[in-house]
């Protein structure tokens, strides 16, 4: 590794010799002086190279002037020179007077994307798109967000697991499975770690978490769907109800938003014009039936044949919560058993409702959580009610035949949280490399 200094650290250094590396953002090749804006992963700095002339005033073709004249946008270079603090310099109040310039790689002069390029075009050239400071910030936020979650889990004695992504059968809906060849049989890409995180409760782990990929063969082209996404999952034992899962969910999000605001809040405001708001606890909770009645009273009746909420209903109830409670989050609770998986525990005394919730953030669902049914006889009957054959679920059902505590958990889409936090219009903006029905590259 060379002894380069990150650009963000230059302002703290005294005037003197320094070496930096990065890519060329702009070049102003003037007769008497050359200016280069150099950017690395941490920021940008102005490079200055006064031109030399002979006795007749003719500019001399010397170094590093000749190399600077050949630079194209995006070229990677390493430079040495004298760092100088000068408040007149608009870019950070510092500049580097060049001594040497080494061209590491020279970029093709014609850049394939521009600031006004379409999102699809930018996705085609994602590695160039990611050089944008806004895009860079998204993934630093993602890192901080995940680190804060993991810190909470580790500090509270959760166990991190890495569950298989190749499965012999569906973990959710068989209609959304990706089938792959697996030697002399078939396998399926995991839609979630649901069964395996419940197995951890039967194994006596008590509390677990996982951040990993999940796959849905969903031919949706909406701004919030992807065929491969990062799922944040957690499961805990010895709960009394889904209220315990919601309390965990709140704690995690407050910890993560607090960390993001502290580390990146100012940059988010500058680059996205968004104020990161740390949510207060407890989050509002509204039973689904009541939420549907509230939006109906405000002029919108959910046009569904089943008992579920639709995206417009989610936006409407979120707007109501924002106006009424000043909160960006709301738990919609007590979903009908007819629209929930067989393994969700049902209300005691009312089998038509489940101990479950969806978490809505800024008008969009980001997570589903629930208390699981841990009683084997009840679980088998609920599977039959859903038209499932218990024999095809034997591996899963075995988890419950040898003792398992009352437990519950949630799965949450990482990209959706980032998208809504930063008020972006598409999940593609906050996904490193997006996968959808028509995109498998880059």
Coordinates of C-alpha atoms in Angstrom, one line a residue, residues 125-392:
X125 CA -22.9 1.8 -16.0
X126 CA -23.4 1.3 -12.2
X127 CA -19.7 1.4 -11.4
X128 CA -19.5 4.9 -12.9
X129 CA -22.8 6.0 -11.3
X130 CA -21.4 5.0 -7.9
X131 CA -18.6 7.5 -8.1
X132 CA -21.3 10.2 -7.5
X133 CA -20.9 11.5 -3.9
X134 CA -24.6 10.9 -3.2
X135 CA -24.3 7.2 -4.2
X136 CA -21.2 6.8 -2.2
X137 CA -23.0 8.2 0.9
X138 CA -25.8 5.7 0.5
X139 CA -23.5 2.8 1.1
X140 CA -21.6 4.4 3.9
X141 CA -25.1 4.9 5.5
X142 CA -25.9 1.3 4.9
X143 CA -22.6 0.3 6.6
X144 CA -23.4 2.4 9.6
X145 CA -27.0 1.2 9.8
X146 CA -26.0 -2.5 9.7
X147 CA -23.2 -2.0 12.2
X148 CA -25.6 -0.4 14.7
X149 CA -28.0 -3.3 14.3
X150 CA -25.2 -5.8 14.8
X151 CA -23.9 -3.9 17.8
X152 CA -27.3 -4.0 19.5
X153 CA -27.7 -7.7 18.8
X154 CA -24.2 -8.6 20.0
X155 CA -24.5 -6.4 23.1
X156 CA -27.7 -8.2 23.9
X157 CA -26.4 -11.8 23.5
X158 CA -28.0 -12.6 20.1
X159 CA -26.3 -15.3 18.0
X160 CA -25.5 -14.6 14.4
X161 CA -26.4 -17.3 11.9
X162 CA -25.8 -17.8 8.2
X163 CA -28.7 -20.0 6.9
X164 CA -28.7 -22.0 3.7
X165 CA -29.9 -20.3 0.5
X166 CA -30.4 -23.6 -1.3
X167 CA -33.5 -25.3 -0.1
X168 CA -35.4 -28.5 -0.9
X169 CA -38.8 -26.9 -0.7
X170 CA -40.5 -23.5 -0.3
X171 CA -40.2 -21.4 2.9
X172 CA -43.0 -19.1 1.9
X173 CA -45.1 -19.1 -1.3
X174 CA -44.3 -21.8 -3.9
X175 CA -45.5 -19.3 -6.6
X176 CA -42.4 -17.1 -5.9
X177 CA -39.7 -19.7 -6.1
X178 CA -36.5 -19.7 -8.2
X179 CA -35.9 -23.3 -9.2
X180 CA -32.3 -24.4 -9.9
X181 CA -30.6 -27.7 -11.1
X182 CA -29.1 -29.5 -8.1
X183 CA -27.2 -32.6 -9.3
X184 CA -29.9 -35.2 -10.0
X185 CA -32.7 -33.2 -8.4
X186 CA -34.1 -29.7 -8.0
X187 CA -33.4 -27.1 -5.4
X188 CA -34.9 -23.7 -4.7
X189 CA -33.4 -20.3 -3.8
X190 CA -34.4 -19.3 -0.3
X191 CA -37.2 -16.7 -0.1
X192 CA -36.4 -16.1 3.6
X193 CA -34.6 -17.9 6.5
X194 CA -37.9 -18.4 8.2
X195 CA -37.8 -22.1 8.9
X196 CA -34.1 -22.1 9.8
X197 CA -34.4 -19.2 12.3
X198 CA -37.3 -21.1 14.0
X199 CA -35.1 -24.1 14.1
X200 CA -32.6 -22.0 16.1
X201 CA -35.3 -21.6 18.8
X202 CA -35.9 -25.3 18.9
X203 CA -32.1 -25.7 19.2
X204 CA -32.2 -23.5 22.3
X205 CA -30.3 -20.5 20.9
X206 CA -32.8 -18.1 22.4
X207 CA -32.0 -15.1 20.3
X208 CA -30.6 -15.0 16.7
X209 CA -30.1 -12.6 13.8
X210 CA -29.0 -12.8 10.2
X211 CA -28.4 -10.2 7.5
X212 CA -28.3 -12.1 4.2
X213 CA -29.7 -12.5 0.6
X214 CA -33.2 -13.6 -0.1
X215 CA -34.9 -14.4 -3.5
X216 CA -38.4 -13.9 -4.8
X217 CA -39.5 -14.9 -8.3
X218 CA -41.9 -12.0 -8.3
X219 CA -42.4 -10.5 -11.8
X220 CA -43.0 -7.0 -10.3
X221 CA -41.7 -3.9 -11.9
X222 CA -42.6 -1.5 -9.0
X223 CA -40.1 0.9 -7.4
X224 CA -40.0 -1.2 -4.2
X225 CA -39.6 -4.8 -5.5
X226 CA -36.5 -6.8 -6.4
X227 CA -35.9 -10.4 -7.2
X228 CA -32.8 -10.6 -4.9
X229 CA -32.6 -8.4 -1.8
X230 CA -30.9 -8.2 1.5
X231 CA -33.1 -9.4 4.3
X232 CA -32.6 -8.4 8.0
X233 CA -34.0 -11.2 10.2
X234 CA -34.3 -11.7 14.0
X235 CA -36.0 -14.3 16.1
X236 CA -36.4 -14.5 19.9
X237 CA -37.7 -17.1 22.4
X238 CA -39.7 -16.9 25.5
X239 CA -42.1 -14.1 24.3
X240 CA -45.6 -13.5 25.6
X241 CA -46.9 -12.1 22.3
X242 CA -46.0 -10.2 19.1
X243 CA -45.7 -7.1 21.4
X244 CA -42.3 -8.4 22.4
X245 CA -41.2 -8.7 18.8
X246 CA -42.4 -5.2 18.1
X247 CA -40.5 -3.9 21.1
X248 CA -37.3 -5.5 19.8
X249 CA -38.0 -4.1 16.3
X250 CA -38.3 -0.6 17.8
X251 CA -35.1 -0.9 19.8
X252 CA -33.2 -1.9 16.7
X253 CA -34.5 0.9 14.5
X254 CA -33.9 3.5 17.1
X255 CA -30.3 2.3 17.5
X256 CA -29.7 2.3 13.8
X257 CA -31.3 5.7 13.0
X258 CA -29.4 7.2 16.0
X259 CA -26.1 6.0 14.5
X260 CA -26.9 7.2 11.0
X261 CA -28.0 10.6 12.2
X262 CA -24.9 11.1 14.4
X263 CA -22.4 10.0 11.7
X264 CA -24.1 11.1 8.4
X265 CA -26.9 13.5 9.3
X266 CA -25.2 16.6 8.0
X267 CA -24.2 15.0 4.8
X268 CA -27.7 13.6 4.2
X269 CA -29.1 17.1 4.7
X270 CA -26.5 18.5 2.2
X271 CA -26.7 15.9 -0.5
X272 CA -30.3 14.7 -0.2
X273 CA -32.0 17.6 1.5
X274 CA -33.5 15.2 4.0
X275 CA -33.5 15.4 7.8
X276 CA -32.8 12.0 9.4
X277 CA -35.3 11.7 12.2
X278 CA -34.7 9.2 15.1
X279 CA -38.1 7.7 15.8
X280 CA -39.5 7.9 19.3
X281 CA -40.8 4.9 21.2
X282 CA -43.3 3.4 21.3
X283 CA -44.2 3.4 17.6
X284 CA -48.0 3.9 17.0
X285 CA -49.9 0.6 16.8
X286 CA -53.2 0.3 14.9
X287 CA -55.1 -3.0 14.3
X288 CA -55.5 -3.5 10.5
X289 CA -59.3 -3.5 10.6
X290 CA -59.2 -0.1 12.4
X291 CA -56.6 1.2 9.9
X292 CA -58.8 0.3 7.0
X293 CA -61.7 2.1 8.6
X294 CA -59.6 5.2 9.2
X295 CA -58.6 5.5 5.6
X296 CA -62.2 4.8 4.6
X297 CA -63.3 7.7 6.8
X298 CA -60.7 9.9 5.0
X299 CA -62.1 9.1 1.6
X300 CA -60.3 5.9 0.5
X301 CA -61.8 2.4 0.6
X302 CA -59.3 -0.4 0.0
X303 CA -60.4 -2.2 -3.2
X304 CA -59.3 -5.7 -2.3
X305 CA -61.3 -8.9 -2.2
X306 CA -59.2 -10.2 0.7
X307 CA -58.6 -8.6 4.1
X308 CA -55.2 -7.1 3.3
X309 CA -54.2 -3.5 2.9
X310 CA -53.0 -2.2 -0.4
X311 CA -50.1 0.2 -1.2
X312 CA -52.3 3.2 -1.4
X313 CA -53.9 2.3 1.9
X314 CA -50.4 2.1 3.4
X315 CA -49.7 5.6 2.2
X316 CA -53.0 6.9 3.5
X317 CA -52.6 5.4 7.0
X318 CA -49.0 6.6 7.1
X319 CA -50.1 10.1 6.3
X320 CA -52.8 9.9 9.0
X321 CA -50.2 8.7 11.6
X322 CA -47.7 11.5 10.6
X323 CA -50.4 14.1 11.0
X324 CA -51.9 12.7 14.2
X325 CA -48.8 11.4 16.0
X326 CA -45.9 13.1 14.2
X327 CA -44.4 9.7 13.5
X328 CA -42.9 8.2 10.4
X329 CA -43.5 4.6 11.5
X330 CA -46.7 2.7 12.3
X331 CA -47.3 -1.0 13.2
X332 CA -50.4 -2.4 11.6
X333 CA -51.3 -5.3 13.8
X334 CA -53.8 -8.2 14.0
X335 CA -53.8 -9.4 10.4
X336 CA -56.5 -11.9 9.4
X337 CA -55.4 -15.5 9.5
X338 CA -56.7 -15.9 5.9
X339 CA -53.9 -13.7 4.6
X340 CA -51.1 -14.9 6.9
X341 CA -48.9 -18.0 6.7
X342 CA -49.9 -21.2 8.6
X343 CA -47.1 -20.7 11.1
X344 CA -48.4 -17.4 12.5
X345 CA -50.0 -17.8 15.9
X346 CA -53.7 -16.9 16.1
X347 CA -55.5 -14.9 18.7
X348 CA -56.7 -16.8 21.7
X349 CA -60.4 -17.0 21.4
X350 CA -60.5 -15.6 17.8
X351 CA -58.8 -17.8 15.2
X352 CA -59.7 -15.3 12.5
X353 CA -56.9 -13.0 13.6
X354 CA -53.1 -13.5 14.1
X355 CA -50.5 -12.2 16.5
X356 CA -48.7 -10.5 13.6
X357 CA -47.9 -7.1 12.2
X358 CA -46.6 -5.2 9.2
X359 CA -44.3 -2.2 9.9
X360 CA -45.0 0.8 7.6
X361 CA -42.3 3.5 7.2
X362 CA -43.1 6.7 5.3
X363 CA -46.0 5.0 3.6
X364 CA -44.4 1.7 2.6
X365 CA -44.3 -1.7 4.2
X366 CA -40.7 -2.6 5.2
X367 CA -41.3 -5.6 7.4
X368 CA -43.5 -8.4 8.6
X369 CA -43.3 -9.9 12.1
X370 CA -45.3 -12.3 14.2
X371 CA -45.5 -14.6 17.1
X372 CA -45.1 -18.1 15.7
X373 CA -47.2 -21.1 16.5
X374 CA -45.1 -23.4 18.6
X375 CA -47.7 -26.1 19.5
X376 CA -47.2 -29.0 17.0
X377 CA -50.9 -30.1 17.0
X378 CA -52.1 -26.6 16.3
X379 CA -49.4 -26.1 13.7
X380 CA -50.4 -29.2 11.8
X381 CA -54.1 -28.2 11.8
X382 CA -53.3 -24.7 10.5
X383 CA -51.2 -26.2 7.8
X384 CA -54.0 -28.4 6.7
X385 CA -56.4 -25.4 6.7
X386 CA -54.1 -23.7 4.3
X387 CA -54.3 -26.7 1.9
X388 CA -50.7 -27.9 2.8
X389 CA -49.7 -31.5 3.2
X390 CA -48.1 -32.0 6.6
X391 CA -46.0 -34.9 5.1
X392 CA -44.3 -32.3 2.8

